[in-house]
């Protein structure tokens, strides 16, 4: 059991592969808050696991399944580890992965720390979680470049904003004036929370969403129209923030946590770019309550003692100040507890549209777990913007045997409707998936519309693995399969490139130049396994504002699921 869960943890958390960069921004790589005598934090598994060691020696240890956004509060975690004398190992992962870990018994975890309580309520079917308590809060907001917010009429040059309703956002999307980036509602808490808030606000009235609301054609049509504004999807809130920071001229609007808007602004301003202005929907907003809870699976009493010591320290003044300096709120109702602290003031800045009045947060009531589950299914199959994905898959000779079996299993996990539904990545009725097997030359493309993926998957299984490897010829073939300019805006478009080897390079310069010359602006997500050469794949991802996924350590089906969270 430990091997499977560990493998799942490493691969499913691959959406946080940019952790190293995030750590440099927040100081967690250097170990805690930098205070004299502080302990240290170390990272492994590509940054998806981080251990905080107390300064004065350890009296116990715990392992926590944590949302990836908690990398941003490393200083608070280190402070609590030092104060409690407890060594804390954080396994950073997506919200769905935390929910799945709970459903399967959370075999190697002593605590869970998701972004929202709803993932505990949905996943804790065995009633393992005890004494869950919010550590901090942060609302899910629109972060819009100040110049863009002024252009929309939602802010003035000082950063002061006017009330903006969800209906106002919908109107700007429908007029073509607003596009935004957002995480997948079925893979990330920020996306799920925003989606539920959109639907609740557009429905109007009081009370949480009910299953009957999901059958309201007028309401669902409005939500689908709003989601047409999504121009890039992501499986990770942290990666989404980093994408905007790295490419502010391309991405000027995102839906994300207020705390990550603050983190983005610190870097944007430092780099001389326009900051994002926080826009708080006036008719309904979701708030992440970041609960930490003990997982009682019959551990020795020392684990509970260590957990209690760490949890108590995490709620101390010293740790709460660090939360607020990172852009989280710790007061009742979303208030700031330490608003007078100079570093807290530097985070919650009015010129960034940050409004610290609790009255700004018109929080939606959360639906029942059953309704959330149904709402996420409706999102995935009916309401989200359709995806257009070109799968460029290596069938060279080295793929014969286990390599090909892994790819076929991964494609089935992502594209077979029944299999994909298990992790809520099933194809929607308007999705387009195109398979291009390649070796020294690309094969003819196989297209699947909607959920009719049987022929595509049969071809993936029936194609022999032989020949050399030319990823660049495969990419040139993929470019020809992208939607035309008149239809591109109707889809979230991506190319997924999978290879286990080192490519011939005769076509490299031509393939990369063609991408730029045609102004494709489509993310290319390489999946690396076997002997794949990262020096060949990294430039492709960088050129296309994407990322490389490392599938060399295990189950490709899990990697494929993670990739689909970005499309």
CSV table of C-alpha atoms in Angstrom, one decimal, residues 3 69 129 150 159 189 252 286 293 325 360 377 383 407 433 493 529 554:
chain,number,residue,atom,x,y,z
A,3,UNK,CA,4.5,2.0,-2.5
A,69,UNK,CA,-0.7,26.4,-2.1
A,129,UNK,CA,-10.3,13.2,10.3
A,150,UNK,CA,-9.0,50.5,-15.6
A,159,UNK,CA,-6.1,50.7,-7.8
A,189,UNK,CA,-9.8,23.9,-5.2
A,252,UNK,CA,-3.4,39.7,-17.9
A,286,UNK,CA,-15.8,31.5,-2.3
A,293,UNK,CA,-7.1,18.0,10.7
A,325,UNK,CA,2.7,38.3,5.8
A,360,UNK,CA,-16.2,42.8,1.1
A,377,UNK,CA,-19.5,16.1,-13.1
A,383,UNK,CA,-20.2,23.4,-18.9
A,407,UNK,CA,1.2,4.8,-22.9
A,433,UNK,CA,-8.8,14.6,-29.3
A,493,UNK,CA,-6.1,24.0,-27.1
A,529,UNK,CA,9.9,9.0,-19.6
A,554,UNK,CA,6.0,5.5,-12.3
